[in-house]
PDB file of C-alpha atoms in Angstrom:
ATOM      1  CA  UNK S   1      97.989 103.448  92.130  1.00  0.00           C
ATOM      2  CA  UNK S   2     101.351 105.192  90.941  1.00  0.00           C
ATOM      3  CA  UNK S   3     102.385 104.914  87.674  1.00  0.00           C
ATOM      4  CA  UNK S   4     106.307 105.714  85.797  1.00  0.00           C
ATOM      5  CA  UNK S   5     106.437 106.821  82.319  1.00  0.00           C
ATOM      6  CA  UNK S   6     105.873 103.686  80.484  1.00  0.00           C
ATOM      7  CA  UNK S   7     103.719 102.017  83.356  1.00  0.00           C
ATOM      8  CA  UNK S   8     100.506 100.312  83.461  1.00  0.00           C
ATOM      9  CA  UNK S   9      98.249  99.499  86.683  1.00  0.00           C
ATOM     10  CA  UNK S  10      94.828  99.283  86.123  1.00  0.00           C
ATOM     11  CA  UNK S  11      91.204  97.580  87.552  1.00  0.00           C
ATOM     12  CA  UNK S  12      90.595  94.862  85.359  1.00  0.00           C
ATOM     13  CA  UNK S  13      86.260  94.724  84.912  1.00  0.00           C
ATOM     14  CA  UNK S  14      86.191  91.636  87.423  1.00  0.00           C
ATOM     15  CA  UNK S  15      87.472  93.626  90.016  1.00  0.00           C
ATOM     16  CA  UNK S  16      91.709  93.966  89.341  1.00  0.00           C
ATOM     17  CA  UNK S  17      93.281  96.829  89.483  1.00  0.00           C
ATOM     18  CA  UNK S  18      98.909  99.867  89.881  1.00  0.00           C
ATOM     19  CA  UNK S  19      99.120 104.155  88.136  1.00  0.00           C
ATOM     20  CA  UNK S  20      96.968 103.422  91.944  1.00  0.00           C
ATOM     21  CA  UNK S  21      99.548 103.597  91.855  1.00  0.00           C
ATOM     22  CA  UNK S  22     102.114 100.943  89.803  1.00  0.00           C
ATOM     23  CA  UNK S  23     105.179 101.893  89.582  1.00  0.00           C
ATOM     24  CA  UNK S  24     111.919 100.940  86.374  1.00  0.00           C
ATOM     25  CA  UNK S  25     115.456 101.644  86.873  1.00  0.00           C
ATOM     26  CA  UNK S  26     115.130 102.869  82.812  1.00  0.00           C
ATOM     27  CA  UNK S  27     111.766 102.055  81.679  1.00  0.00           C
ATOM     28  CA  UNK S  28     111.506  99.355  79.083  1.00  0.00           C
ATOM     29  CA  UNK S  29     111.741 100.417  75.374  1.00  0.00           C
ATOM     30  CA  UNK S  30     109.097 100.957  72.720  1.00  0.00           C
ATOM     31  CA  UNK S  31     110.372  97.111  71.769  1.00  0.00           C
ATOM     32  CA  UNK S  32     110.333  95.205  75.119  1.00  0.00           C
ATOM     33  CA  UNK S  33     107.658  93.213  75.730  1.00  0.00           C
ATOM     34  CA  UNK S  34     104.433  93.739  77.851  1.00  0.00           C
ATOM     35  CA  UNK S  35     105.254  93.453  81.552  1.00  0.00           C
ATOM     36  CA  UNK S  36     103.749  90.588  83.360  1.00  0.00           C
ATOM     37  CA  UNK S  37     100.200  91.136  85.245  1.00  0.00           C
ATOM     38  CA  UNK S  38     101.029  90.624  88.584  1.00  0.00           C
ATOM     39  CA  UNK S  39      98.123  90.196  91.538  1.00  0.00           C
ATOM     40  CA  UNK S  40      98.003  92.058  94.437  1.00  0.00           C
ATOM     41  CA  UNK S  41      96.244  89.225  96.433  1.00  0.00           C
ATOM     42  CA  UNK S  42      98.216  89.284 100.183  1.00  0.00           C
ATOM     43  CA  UNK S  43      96.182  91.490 102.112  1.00  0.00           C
ATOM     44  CA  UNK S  44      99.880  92.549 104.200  1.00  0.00           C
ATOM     45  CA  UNK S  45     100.734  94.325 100.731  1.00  0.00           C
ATOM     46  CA  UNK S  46      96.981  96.184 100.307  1.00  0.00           C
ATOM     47  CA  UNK S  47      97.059  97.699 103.298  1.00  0.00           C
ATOM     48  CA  UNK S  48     100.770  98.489 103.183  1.00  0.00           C
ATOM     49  CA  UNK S  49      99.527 100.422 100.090  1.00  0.00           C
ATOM     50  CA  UNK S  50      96.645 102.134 101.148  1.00  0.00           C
ATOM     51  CA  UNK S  51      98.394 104.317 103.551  1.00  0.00           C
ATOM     52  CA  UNK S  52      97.546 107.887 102.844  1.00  0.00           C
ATOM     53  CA  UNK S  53     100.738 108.639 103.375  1.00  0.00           C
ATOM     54  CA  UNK S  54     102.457 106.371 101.102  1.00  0.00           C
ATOM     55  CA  UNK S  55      99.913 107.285  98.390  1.00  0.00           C
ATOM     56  CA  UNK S  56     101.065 110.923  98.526  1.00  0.00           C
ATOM     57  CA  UNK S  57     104.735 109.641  98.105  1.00  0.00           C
ATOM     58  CA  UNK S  58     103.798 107.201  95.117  1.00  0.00           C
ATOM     59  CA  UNK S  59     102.086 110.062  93.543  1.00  0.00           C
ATOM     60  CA  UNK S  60     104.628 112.244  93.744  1.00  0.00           C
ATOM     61  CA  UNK S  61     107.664 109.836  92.311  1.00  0.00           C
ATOM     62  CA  UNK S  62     104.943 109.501  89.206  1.00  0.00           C
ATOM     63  CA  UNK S  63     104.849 113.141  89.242  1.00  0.00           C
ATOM     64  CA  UNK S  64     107.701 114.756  89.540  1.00  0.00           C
ATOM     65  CA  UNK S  65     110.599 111.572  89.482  1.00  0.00           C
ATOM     66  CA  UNK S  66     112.870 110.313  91.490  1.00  0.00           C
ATOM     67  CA  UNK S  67     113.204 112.026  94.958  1.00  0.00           C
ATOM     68  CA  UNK S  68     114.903 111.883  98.171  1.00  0.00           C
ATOM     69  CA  UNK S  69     113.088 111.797 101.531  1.00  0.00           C
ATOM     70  CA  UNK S  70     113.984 114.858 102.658  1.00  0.00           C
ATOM     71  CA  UNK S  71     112.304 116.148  99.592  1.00  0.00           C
ATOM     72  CA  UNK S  72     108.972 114.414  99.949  1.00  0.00           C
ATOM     73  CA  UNK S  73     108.960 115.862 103.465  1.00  0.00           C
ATOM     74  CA  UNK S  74     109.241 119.318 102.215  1.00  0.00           C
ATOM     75  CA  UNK S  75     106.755 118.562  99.214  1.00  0.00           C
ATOM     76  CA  UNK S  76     104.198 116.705 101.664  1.00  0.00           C
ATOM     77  CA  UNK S  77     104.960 118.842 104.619  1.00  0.00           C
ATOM     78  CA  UNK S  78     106.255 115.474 106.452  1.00  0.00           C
ATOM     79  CA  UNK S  79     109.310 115.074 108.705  1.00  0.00           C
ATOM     80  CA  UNK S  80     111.970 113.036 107.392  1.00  0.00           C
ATOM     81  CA  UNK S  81     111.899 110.513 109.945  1.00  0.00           C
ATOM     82  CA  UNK S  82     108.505 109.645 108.491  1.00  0.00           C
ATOM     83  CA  UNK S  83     108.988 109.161 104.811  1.00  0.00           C
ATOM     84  CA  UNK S  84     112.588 107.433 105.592  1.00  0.00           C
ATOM     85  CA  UNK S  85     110.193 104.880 107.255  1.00  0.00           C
ATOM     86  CA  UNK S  86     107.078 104.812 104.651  1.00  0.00           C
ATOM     87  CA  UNK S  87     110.238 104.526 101.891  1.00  0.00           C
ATOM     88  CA  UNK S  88     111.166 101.297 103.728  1.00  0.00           C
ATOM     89  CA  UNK S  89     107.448  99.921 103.341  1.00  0.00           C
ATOM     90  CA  UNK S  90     107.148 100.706 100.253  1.00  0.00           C
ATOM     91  CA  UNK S  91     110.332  99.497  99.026  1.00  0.00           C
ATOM     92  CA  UNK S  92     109.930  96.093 100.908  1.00  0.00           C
ATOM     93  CA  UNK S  93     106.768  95.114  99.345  1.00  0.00           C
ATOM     94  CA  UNK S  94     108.230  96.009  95.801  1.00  0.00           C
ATOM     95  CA  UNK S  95     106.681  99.978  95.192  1.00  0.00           C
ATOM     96  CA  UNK S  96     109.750 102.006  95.589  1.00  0.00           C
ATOM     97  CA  UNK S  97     113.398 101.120  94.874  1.00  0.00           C
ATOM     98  CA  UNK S  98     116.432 103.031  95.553  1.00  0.00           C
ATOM     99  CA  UNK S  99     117.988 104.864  91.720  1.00  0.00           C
ATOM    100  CA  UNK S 100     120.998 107.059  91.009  1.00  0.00           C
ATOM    101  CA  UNK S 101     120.661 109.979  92.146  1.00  0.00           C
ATOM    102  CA  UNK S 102     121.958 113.543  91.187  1.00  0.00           C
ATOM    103  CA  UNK S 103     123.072 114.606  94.854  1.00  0.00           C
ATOM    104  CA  UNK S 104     125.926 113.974  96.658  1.00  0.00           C
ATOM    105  CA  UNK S 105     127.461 112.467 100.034  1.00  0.00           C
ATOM    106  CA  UNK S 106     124.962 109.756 101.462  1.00  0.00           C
ATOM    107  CA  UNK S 107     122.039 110.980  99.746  1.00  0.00           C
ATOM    108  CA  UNK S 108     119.012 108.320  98.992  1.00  0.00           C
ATOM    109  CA  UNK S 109     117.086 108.377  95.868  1.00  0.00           C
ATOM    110  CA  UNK S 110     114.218 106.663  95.265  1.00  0.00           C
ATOM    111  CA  UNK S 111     111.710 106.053  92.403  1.00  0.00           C
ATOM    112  CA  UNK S 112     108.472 104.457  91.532  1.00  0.00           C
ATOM    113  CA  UNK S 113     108.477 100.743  90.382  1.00  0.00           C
ATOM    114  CA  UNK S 114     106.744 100.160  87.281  1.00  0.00           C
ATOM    115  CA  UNK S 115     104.224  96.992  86.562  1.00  0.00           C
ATOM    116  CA  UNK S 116     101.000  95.859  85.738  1.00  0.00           C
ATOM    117  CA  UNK S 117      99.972  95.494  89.478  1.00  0.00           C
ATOM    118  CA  UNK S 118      95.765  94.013  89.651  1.00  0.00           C
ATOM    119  CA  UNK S 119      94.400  93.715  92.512  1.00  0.00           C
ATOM    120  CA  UNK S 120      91.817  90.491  93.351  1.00  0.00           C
ATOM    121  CA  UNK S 121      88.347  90.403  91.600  1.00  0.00           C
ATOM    122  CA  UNK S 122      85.750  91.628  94.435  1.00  0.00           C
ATOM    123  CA  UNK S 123      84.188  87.787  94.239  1.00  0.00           C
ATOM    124  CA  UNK S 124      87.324  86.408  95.871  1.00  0.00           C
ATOM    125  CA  UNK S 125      87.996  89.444  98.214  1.00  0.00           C
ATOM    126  CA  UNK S 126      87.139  88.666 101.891  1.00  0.00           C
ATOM    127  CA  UNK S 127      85.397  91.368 104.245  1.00  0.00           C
ATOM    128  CA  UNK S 128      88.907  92.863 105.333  1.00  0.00           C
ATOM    129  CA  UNK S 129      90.238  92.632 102.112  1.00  0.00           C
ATOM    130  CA  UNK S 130      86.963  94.835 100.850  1.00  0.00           C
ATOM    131  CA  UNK S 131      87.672  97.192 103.504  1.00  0.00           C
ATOM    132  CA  UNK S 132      90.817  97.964 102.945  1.00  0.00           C
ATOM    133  CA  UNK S 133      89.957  98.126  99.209  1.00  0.00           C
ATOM    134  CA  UNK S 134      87.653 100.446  99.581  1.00  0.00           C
ATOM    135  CA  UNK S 135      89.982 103.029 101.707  1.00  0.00           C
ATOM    136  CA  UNK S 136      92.544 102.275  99.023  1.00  0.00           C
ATOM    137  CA  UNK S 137      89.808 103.356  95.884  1.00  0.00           C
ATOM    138  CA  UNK S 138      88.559 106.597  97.962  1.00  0.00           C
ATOM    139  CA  UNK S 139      92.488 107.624  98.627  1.00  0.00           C
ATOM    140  CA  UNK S 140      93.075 107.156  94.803  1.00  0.00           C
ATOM    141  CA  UNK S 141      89.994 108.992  93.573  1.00  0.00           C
ATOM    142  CA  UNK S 142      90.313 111.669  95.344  1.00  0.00           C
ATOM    143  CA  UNK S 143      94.089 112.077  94.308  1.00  0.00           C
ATOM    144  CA  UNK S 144      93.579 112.078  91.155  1.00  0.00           C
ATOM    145  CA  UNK S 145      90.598 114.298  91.339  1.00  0.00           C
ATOM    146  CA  UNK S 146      92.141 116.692  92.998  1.00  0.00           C
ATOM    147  CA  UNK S 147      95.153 116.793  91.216  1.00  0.00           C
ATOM    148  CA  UNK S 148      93.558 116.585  87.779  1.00  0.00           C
ATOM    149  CA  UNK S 149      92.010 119.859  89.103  1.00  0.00           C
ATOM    150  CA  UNK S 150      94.992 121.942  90.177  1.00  0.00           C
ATOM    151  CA  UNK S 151      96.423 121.379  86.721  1.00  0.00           C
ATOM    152  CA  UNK S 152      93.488 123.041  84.927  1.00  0.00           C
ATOM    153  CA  UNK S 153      94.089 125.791  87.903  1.00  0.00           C
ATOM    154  CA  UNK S 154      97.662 126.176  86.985  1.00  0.00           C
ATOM    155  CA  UNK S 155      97.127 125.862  83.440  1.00  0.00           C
ATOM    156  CA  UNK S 156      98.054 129.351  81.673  1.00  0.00           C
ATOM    157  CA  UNK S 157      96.203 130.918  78.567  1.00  0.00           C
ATOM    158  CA  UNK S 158      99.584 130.283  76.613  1.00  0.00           C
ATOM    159  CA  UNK S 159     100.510 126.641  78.090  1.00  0.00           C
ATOM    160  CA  UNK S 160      99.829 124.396  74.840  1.00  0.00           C
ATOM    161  CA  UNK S 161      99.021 121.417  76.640  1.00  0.00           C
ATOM    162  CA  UNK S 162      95.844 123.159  78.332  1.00  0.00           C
ATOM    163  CA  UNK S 163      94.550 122.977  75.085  1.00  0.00           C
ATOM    164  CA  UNK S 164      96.117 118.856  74.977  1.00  0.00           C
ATOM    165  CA  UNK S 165      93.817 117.197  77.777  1.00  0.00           C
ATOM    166  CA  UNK S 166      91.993 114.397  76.030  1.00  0.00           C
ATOM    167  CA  UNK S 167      88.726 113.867  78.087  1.00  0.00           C
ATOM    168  CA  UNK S 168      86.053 111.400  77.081  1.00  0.00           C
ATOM    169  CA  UNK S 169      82.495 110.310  78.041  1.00  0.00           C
ATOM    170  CA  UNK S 170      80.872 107.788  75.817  1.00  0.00           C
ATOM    171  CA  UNK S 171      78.680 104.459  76.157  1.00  0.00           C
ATOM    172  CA  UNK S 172      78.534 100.972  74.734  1.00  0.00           C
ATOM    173  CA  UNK S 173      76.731  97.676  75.339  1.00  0.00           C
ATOM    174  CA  UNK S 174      79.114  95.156  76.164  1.00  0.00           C
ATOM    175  CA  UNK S 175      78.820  91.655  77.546  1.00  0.00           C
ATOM    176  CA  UNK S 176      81.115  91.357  80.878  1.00  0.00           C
ATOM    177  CA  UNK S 177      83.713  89.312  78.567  1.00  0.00           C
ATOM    178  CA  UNK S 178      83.931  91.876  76.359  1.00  0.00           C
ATOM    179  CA  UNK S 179      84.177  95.059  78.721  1.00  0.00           C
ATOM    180  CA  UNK S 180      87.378  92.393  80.212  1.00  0.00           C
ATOM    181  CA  UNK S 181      88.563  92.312  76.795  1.00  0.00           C
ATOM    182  CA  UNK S 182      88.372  96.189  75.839  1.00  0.00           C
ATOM    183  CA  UNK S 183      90.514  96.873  79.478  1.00  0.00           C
ATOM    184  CA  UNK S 184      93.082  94.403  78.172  1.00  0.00           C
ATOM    185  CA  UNK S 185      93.081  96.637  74.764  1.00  0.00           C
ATOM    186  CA  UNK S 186      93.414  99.960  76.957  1.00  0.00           C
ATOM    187  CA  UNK S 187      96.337  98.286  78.650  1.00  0.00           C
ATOM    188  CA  UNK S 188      98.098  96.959  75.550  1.00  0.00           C
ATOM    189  CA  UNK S 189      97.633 100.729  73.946  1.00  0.00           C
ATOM    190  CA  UNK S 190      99.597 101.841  76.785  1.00  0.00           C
ATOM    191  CA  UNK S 191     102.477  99.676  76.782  1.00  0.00           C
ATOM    192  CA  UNK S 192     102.712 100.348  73.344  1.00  0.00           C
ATOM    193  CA  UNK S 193     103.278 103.587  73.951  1.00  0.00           C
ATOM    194  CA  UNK S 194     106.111 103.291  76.630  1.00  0.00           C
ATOM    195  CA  UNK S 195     109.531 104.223  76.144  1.00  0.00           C
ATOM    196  CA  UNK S 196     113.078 104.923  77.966  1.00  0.00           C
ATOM    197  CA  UNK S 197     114.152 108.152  78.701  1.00  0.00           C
ATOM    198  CA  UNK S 198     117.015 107.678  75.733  1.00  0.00           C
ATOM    199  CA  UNK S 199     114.256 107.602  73.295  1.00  0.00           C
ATOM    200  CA  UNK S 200     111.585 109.856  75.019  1.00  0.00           C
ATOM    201  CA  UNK S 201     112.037 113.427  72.640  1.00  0.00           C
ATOM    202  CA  UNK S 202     112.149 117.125  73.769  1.00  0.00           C
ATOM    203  CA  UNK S 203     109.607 118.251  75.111  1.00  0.00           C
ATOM    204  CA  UNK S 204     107.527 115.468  76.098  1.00  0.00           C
ATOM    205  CA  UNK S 205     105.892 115.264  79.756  1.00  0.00           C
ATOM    206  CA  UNK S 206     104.941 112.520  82.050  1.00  0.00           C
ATOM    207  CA  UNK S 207     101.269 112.111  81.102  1.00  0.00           C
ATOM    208  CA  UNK S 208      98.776 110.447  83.513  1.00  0.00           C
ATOM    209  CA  UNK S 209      96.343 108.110  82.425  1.00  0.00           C
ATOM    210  CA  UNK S 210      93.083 106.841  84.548  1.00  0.00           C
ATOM    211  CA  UNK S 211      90.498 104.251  83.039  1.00  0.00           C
ATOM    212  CA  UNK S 212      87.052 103.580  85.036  1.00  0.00           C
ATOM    213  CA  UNK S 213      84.175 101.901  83.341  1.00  0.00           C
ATOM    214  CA  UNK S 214      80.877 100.586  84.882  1.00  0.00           C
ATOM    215  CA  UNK S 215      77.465  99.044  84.137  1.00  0.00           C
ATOM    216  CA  UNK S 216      74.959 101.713  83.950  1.00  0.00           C
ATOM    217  CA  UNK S 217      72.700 101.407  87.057  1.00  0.00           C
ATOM    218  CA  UNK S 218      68.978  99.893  87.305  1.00  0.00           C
ATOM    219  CA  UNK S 219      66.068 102.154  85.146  1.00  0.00           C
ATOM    220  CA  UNK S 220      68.451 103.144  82.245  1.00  0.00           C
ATOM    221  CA  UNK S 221      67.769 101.987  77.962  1.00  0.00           C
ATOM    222  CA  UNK S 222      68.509  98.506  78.727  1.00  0.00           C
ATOM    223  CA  UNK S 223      65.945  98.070  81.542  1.00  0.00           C
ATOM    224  CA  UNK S 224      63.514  99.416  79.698  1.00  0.00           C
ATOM    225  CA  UNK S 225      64.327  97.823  76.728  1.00  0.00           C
ATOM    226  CA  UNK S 226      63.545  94.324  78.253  1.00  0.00           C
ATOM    227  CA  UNK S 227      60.377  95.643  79.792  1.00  0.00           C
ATOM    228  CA  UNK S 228      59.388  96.632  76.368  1.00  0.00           C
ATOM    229  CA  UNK S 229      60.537  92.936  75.045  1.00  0.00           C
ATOM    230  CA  UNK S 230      58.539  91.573  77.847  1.00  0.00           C
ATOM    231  CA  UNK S 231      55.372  92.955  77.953  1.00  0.00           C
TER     232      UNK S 231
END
């Protein structure tokens, strides 16, 4: 999902997921406490999200900042009639809210919410609810994919923060109450490191974060450790 500078939206291990994007007026200080997990459980407010179209816009708010619609139509190649109205959407269910802007006249601005948005575990999703869930996943993956790989594109010889991308791959063997506990760990190292614009220094950058861990599938160590146990 879409996340602000000092945001947090994740996929908890039993299925809950906002960066999807979640999405402050000011973001809360280094001090504030953790925002509240919040469940994304009315299936009116999934599928509001999982708009393609709306997940462009959320992405770029995260991105770039605050925007107005006429500039998401010319960064999206939309007409303005059409992000006015996915705006609207967003901002009803809670994604989008309308910020000072640095225009003039009657000019809109608008900006990303931030929150710890989850979405249901997959246990209590029904079949339209998994549906939509999975059109919502495949919209963000890609995203982020895609993105992630137009900034290594862009990325020059001299840019210092080409040589900054943290990337990991790594294992562990975790009970399912533990892998819950680690993502609550993740998302407590993250709000730890969220701050307001007032305190954020020179030269620091929005920096996107995505988390994704899963069992290994069937025929890996573990299988074959029990067979071994077994036999």
């Amino acid at each position: 999902m879409v996340h602000h500078q000092g945001t947090s939206e994740g996929r908890a291990p039993d299925g809950a997921a906002e960066t999807a994007p979640a999405i402050e007026a000011s973001a809360p200080g280094a001090g504030d406490a953790a925002p509240v997990a919040e469940e994304l459980n009315d299936l009116r407010v999934l599928k509001a999200l999982a708009q393609p179209r709306r997940q462009q816009m959320l992405q770029h708010l995260t991105v770039h900042g605050p925007a107005t619609s006429a500039t998401l139509a010319r960064a999206l190649g939309l007409n303005t009639g059409a992000t006015s109205y996915h705006l609207r959407e967003l901002a009803r269910y809670g994604f989008v809210e309308e910020t000072d802007g640095t225009g003039h006249g009657r000019e809109r601005w608008w900006r990303a919410v931030p929150g710890d948005r989850r979405f249901p575990p997959r246990s209590r999703q029904n079949a339209e609810t998994r549906l939509v869930m999975g059109e919502l996943n495949h919209l963000s993956y890609a995203a982020d994919l895609e993105l992630f790989e137009q900034l290594q594109r862009e990325s020059g010889d001299a840019d210092e923060w080409a040589d900054a991308y943290p990337y990991s791959r790594g294992t562990m063997r975790l009970t399912v109450a533990e892998l819950r506990a680690f993502f609550e760990e993740y998302i407590a190292l993250l709000n730890r490191h969220k701050r307001s614009d007032a305190e954020t220094p020179p030269g620091a950058r929005t920096v996107l974060t995505r988390f994704l861990a899963f069992p290994a599938p069937s025929g890996t160590p573990d299988d074959n450790r029990r067979e071994n146990e077994t036999s």
